[in-house]
JSON list of C-alpha atoms in Angstrom, two decimals:
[
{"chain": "B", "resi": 1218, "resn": "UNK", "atom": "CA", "xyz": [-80.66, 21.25, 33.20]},
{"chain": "B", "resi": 1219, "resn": "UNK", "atom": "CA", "xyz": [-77.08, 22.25, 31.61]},
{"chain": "B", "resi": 1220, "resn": "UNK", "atom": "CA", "xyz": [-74.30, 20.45, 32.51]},
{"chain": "B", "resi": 1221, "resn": "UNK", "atom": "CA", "xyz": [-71.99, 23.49, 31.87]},
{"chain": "B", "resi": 1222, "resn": "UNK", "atom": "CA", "xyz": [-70.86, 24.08, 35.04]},
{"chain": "B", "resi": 1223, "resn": "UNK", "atom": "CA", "xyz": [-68.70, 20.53, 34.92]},
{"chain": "B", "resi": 1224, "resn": "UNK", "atom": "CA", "xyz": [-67.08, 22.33, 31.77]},
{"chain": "B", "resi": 1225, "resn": "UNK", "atom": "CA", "xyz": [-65.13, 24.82, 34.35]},
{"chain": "B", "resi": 1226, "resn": "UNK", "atom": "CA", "xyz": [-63.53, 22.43, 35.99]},
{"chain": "B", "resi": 1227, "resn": "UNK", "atom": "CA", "xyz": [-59.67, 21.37, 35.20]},
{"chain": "B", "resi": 1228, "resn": "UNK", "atom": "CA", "xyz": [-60.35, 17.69, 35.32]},
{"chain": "B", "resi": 1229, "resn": "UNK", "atom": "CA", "xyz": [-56.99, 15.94, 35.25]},
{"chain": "B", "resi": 1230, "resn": "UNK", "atom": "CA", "xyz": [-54.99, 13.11, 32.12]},
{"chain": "B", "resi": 1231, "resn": "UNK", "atom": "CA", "xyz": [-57.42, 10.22, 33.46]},
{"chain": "B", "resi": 1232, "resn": "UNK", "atom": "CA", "xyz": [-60.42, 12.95, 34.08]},
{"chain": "B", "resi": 1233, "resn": "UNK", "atom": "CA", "xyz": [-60.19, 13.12, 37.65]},
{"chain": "B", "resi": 1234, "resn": "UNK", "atom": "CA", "xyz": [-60.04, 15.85, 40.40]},
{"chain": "B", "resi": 1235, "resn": "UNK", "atom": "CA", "xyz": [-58.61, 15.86, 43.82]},
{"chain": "B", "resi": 1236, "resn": "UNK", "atom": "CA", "xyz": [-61.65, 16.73, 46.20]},
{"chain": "B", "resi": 1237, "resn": "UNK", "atom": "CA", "xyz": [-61.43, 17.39, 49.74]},
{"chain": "B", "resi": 1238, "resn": "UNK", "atom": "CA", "xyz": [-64.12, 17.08, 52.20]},
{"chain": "B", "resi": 1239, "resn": "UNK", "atom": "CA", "xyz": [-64.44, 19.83, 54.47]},
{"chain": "B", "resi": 1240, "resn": "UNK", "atom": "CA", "xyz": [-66.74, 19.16, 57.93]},
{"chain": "B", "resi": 1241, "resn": "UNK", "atom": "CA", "xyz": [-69.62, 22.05, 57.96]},
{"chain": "B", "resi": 1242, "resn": "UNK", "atom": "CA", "xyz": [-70.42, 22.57, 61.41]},
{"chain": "B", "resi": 1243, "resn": "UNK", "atom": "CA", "xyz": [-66.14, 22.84, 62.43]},
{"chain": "B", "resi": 1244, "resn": "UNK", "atom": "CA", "xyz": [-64.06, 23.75, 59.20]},
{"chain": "B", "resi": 1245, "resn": "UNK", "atom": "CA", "xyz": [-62.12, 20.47, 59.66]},
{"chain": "B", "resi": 1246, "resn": "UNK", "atom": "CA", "xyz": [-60.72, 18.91, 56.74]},
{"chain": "B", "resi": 1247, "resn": "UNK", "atom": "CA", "xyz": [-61.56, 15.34, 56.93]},
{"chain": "B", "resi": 1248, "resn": "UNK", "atom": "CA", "xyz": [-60.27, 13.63, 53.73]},
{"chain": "B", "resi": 1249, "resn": "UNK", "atom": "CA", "xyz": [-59.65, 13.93, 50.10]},
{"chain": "B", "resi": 1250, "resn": "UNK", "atom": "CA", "xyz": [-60.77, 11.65, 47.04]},
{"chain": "B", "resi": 1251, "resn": "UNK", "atom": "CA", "xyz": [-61.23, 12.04, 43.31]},
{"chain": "B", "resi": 1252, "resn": "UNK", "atom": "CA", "xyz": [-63.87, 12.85, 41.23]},
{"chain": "B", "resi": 1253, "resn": "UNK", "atom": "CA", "xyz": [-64.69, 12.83, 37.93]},
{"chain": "B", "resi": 1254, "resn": "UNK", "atom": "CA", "xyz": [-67.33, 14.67, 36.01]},
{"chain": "B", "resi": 1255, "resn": "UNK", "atom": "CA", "xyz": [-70.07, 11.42, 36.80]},
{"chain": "B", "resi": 1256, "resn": "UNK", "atom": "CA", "xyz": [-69.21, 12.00, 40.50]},
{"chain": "B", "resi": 1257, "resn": "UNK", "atom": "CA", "xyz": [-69.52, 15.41, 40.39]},
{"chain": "B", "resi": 1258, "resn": "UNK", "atom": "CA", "xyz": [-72.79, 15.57, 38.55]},
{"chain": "B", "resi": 1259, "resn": "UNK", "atom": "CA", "xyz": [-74.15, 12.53, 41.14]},
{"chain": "B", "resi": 1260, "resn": "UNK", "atom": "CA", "xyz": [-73.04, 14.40, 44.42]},
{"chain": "B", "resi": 1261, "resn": "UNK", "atom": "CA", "xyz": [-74.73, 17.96, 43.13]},
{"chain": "B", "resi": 1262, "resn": "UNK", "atom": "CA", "xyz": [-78.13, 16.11, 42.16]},
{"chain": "B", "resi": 1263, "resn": "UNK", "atom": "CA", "xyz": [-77.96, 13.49, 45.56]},
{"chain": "B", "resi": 1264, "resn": "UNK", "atom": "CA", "xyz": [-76.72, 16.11, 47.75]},
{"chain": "B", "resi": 1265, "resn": "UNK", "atom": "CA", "xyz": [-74.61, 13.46, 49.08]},
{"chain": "B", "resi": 1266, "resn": "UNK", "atom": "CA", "xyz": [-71.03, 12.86, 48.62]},
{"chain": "B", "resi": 1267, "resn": "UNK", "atom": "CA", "xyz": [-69.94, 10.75, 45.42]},
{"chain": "B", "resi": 1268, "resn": "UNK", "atom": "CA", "xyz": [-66.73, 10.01, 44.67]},
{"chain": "B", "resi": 1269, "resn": "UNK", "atom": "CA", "xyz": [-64.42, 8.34, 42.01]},
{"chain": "B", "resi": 1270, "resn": "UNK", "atom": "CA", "xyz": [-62.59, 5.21, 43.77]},
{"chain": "B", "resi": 1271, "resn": "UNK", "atom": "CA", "xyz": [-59.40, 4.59, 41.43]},
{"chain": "B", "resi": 1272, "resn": "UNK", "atom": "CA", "xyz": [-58.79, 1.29, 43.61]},
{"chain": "B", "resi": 1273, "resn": "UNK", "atom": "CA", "xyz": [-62.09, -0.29, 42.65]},
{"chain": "B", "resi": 1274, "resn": "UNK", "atom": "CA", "xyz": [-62.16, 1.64, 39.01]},
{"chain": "B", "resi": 1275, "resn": "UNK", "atom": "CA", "xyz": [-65.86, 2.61, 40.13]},
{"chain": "B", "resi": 1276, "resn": "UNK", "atom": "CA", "xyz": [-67.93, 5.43, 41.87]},
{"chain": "B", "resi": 1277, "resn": "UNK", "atom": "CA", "xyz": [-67.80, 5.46, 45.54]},
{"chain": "B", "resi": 1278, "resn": "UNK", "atom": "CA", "xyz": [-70.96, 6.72, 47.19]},
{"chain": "B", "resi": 1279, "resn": "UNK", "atom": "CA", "xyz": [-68.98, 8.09, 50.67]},
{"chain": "B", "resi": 1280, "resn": "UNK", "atom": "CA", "xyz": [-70.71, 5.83, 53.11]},
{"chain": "B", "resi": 1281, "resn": "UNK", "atom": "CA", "xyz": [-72.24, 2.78, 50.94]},
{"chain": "B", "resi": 1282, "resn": "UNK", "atom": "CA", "xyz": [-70.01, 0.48, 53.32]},
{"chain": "B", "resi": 1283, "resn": "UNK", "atom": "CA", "xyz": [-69.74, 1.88, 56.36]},
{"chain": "B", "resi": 1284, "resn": "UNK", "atom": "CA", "xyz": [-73.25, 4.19, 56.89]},
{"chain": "B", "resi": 1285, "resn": "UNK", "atom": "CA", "xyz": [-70.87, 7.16, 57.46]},
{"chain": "B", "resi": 1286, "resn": "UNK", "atom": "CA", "xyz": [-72.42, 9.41, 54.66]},
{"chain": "B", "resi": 1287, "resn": "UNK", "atom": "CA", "xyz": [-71.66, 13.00, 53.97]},
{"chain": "B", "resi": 1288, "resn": "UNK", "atom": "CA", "xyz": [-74.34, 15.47, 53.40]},
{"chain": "B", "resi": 1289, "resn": "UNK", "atom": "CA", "xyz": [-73.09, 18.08, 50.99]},
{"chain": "B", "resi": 1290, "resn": "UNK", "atom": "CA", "xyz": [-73.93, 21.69, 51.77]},
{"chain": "B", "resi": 1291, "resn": "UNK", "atom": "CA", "xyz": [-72.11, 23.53, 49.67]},
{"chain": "B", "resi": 1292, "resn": "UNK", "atom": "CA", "xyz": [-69.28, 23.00, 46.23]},
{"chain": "B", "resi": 1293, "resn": "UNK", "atom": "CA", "xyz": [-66.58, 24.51, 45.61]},
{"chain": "B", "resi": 1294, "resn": "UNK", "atom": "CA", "xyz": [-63.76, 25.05, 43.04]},
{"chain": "B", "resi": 1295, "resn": "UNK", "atom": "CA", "xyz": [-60.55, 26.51, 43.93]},
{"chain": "B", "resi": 1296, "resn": "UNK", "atom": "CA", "xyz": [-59.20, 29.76, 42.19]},
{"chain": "B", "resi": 1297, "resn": "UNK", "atom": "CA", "xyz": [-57.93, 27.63, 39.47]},
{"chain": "B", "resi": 1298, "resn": "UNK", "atom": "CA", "xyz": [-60.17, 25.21, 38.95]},
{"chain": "B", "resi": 1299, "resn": "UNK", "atom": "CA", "xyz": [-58.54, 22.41, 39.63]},
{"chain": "B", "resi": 1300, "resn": "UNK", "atom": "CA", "xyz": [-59.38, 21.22, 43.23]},
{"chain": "B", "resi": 1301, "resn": "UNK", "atom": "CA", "xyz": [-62.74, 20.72, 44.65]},
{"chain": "B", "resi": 1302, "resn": "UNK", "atom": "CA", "xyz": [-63.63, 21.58, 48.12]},
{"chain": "B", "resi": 1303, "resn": "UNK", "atom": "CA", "xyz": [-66.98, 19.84, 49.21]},
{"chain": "B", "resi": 1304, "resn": "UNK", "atom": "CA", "xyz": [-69.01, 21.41, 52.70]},
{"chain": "B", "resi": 1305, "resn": "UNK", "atom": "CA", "xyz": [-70.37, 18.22, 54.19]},
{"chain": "B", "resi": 1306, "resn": "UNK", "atom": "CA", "xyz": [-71.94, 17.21, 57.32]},
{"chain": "B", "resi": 1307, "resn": "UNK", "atom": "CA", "xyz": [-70.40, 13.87, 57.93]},
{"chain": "B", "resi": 1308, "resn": "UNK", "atom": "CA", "xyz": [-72.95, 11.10, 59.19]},
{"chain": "B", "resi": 1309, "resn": "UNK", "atom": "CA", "xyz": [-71.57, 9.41, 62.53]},
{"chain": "B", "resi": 1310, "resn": "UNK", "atom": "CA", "xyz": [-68.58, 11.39, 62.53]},
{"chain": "B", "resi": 1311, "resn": "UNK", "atom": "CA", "xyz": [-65.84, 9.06, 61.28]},
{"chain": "B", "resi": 1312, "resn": "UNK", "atom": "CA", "xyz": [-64.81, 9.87, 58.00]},
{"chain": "B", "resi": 1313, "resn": "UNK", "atom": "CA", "xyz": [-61.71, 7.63, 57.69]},
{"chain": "B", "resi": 1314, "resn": "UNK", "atom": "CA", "xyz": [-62.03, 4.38, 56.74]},
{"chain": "B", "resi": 1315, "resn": "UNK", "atom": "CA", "xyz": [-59.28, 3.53, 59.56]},
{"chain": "B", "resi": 1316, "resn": "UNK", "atom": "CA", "xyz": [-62.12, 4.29, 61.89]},
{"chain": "B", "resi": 1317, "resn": "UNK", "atom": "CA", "xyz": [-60.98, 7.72, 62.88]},
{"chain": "B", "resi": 1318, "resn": "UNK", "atom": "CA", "xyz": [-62.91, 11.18, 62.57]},
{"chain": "B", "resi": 1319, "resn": "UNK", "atom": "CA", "xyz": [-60.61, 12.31, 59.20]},
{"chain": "B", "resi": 1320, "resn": "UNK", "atom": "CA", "xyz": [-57.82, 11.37, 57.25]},
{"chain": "B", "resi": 1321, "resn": "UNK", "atom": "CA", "xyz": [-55.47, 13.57, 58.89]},
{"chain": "B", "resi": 1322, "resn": "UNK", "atom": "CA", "xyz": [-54.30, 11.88, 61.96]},
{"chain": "B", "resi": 1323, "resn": "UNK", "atom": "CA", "xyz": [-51.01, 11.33, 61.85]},
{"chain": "B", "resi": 1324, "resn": "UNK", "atom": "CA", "xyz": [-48.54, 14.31, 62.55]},
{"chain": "B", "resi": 1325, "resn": "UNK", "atom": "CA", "xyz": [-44.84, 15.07, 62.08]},
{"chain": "B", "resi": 1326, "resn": "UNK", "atom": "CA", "xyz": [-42.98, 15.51, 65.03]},
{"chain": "B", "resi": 1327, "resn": "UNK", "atom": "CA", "xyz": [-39.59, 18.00, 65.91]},
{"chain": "B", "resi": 1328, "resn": "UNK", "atom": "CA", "xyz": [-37.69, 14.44, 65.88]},
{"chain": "B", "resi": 1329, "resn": "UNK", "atom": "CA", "xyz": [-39.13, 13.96, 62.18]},
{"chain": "B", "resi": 1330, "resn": "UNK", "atom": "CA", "xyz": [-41.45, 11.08, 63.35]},
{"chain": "B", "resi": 1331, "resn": "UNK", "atom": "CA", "xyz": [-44.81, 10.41, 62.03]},
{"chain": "B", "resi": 1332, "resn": "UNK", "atom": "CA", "xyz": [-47.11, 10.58, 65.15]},
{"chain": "B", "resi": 1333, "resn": "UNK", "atom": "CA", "xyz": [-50.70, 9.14, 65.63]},
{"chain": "B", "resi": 1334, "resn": "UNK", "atom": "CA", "xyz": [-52.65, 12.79, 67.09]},
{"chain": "B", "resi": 1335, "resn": "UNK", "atom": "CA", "xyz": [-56.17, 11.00, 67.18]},
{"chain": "B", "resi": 1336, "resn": "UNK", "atom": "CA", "xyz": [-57.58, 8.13, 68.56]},
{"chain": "B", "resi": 1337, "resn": "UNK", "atom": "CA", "xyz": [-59.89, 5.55, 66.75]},
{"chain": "B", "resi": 1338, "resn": "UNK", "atom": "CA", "xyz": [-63.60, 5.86, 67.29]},
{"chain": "B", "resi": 1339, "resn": "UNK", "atom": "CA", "xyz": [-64.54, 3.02, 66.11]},
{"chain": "B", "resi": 1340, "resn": "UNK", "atom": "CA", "xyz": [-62.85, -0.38, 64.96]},
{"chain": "B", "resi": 1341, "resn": "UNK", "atom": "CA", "xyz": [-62.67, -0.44, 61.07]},
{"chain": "B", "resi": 1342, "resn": "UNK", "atom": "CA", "xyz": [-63.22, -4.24, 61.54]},
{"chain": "B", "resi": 1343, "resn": "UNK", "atom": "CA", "xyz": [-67.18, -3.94, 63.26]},
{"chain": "B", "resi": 1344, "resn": "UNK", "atom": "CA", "xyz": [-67.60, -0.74, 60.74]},
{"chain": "B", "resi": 1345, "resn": "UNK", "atom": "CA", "xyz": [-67.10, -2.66, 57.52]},
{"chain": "B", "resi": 1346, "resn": "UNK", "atom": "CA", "xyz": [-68.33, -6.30, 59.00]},
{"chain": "B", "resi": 1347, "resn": "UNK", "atom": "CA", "xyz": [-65.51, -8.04, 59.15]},
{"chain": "B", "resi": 1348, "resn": "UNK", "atom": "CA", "xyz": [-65.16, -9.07, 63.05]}
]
């Protein structure tokens, strides 16, 4: 099978993309990662999320840790390429590694205060084994 399709995307100086997980079923956006063209290639043939971890200079299968996979349905690039949008059905319904359903949980106030919005499902300490 051609690889072509990895050609249209913008990939980045260090040959990355941002890509932001989007939940199917709700239209929330839960986080975003990088990818490069390896994680790219990995998610479309898995059907399961793969990123690009730039802290641990390796691919991140979403979910190795934790369980918390996501189940891609659909992949998308933005009108210029640059910026990957992934449908997923996220497994167990955290998505943040902080134990919370996305990324997104902390909101700026009228005062100009960052505000938690959403509680923590689950302690990050039993998710990743360390209690």
């Amino acid at each position: 099978m051609s690889e072509d399709w990895l050609d249209a995307v913008k990939w980045d100086a260090q040959g990355l993309v941002p890509a932001i997980a989007q939940e199917h079923a709700t239209g929330t956006i839960l986080m975003m990662a990088w990818m490069n063209p390896e994680s790219l290639r990995l998610t479309r043939e898995t059907g399961h999320a793969v990123y690009w971890s730039r802290s641990r200079g390796r691919l991140w299968h979403k979910g190795e840790e934790s369980g918390h996979q996501q189940v891609v349905h659909a992949i998308r690039i933005d009108c210029d390429a640059d910026v990957v949008l992934l449908d997923v059905e996220q497994k167990g319904g955290i998505a943040c590694h902080t134990g919370r359903h996305n990324c997104f949980f902390r909101e700026l106030d009228a005062q100009g205060h960052w505000v938690e919005v959403a509680p923590v499902l689950k302690d990050p300490d039993a998710i990743y084994g360390k209690a």
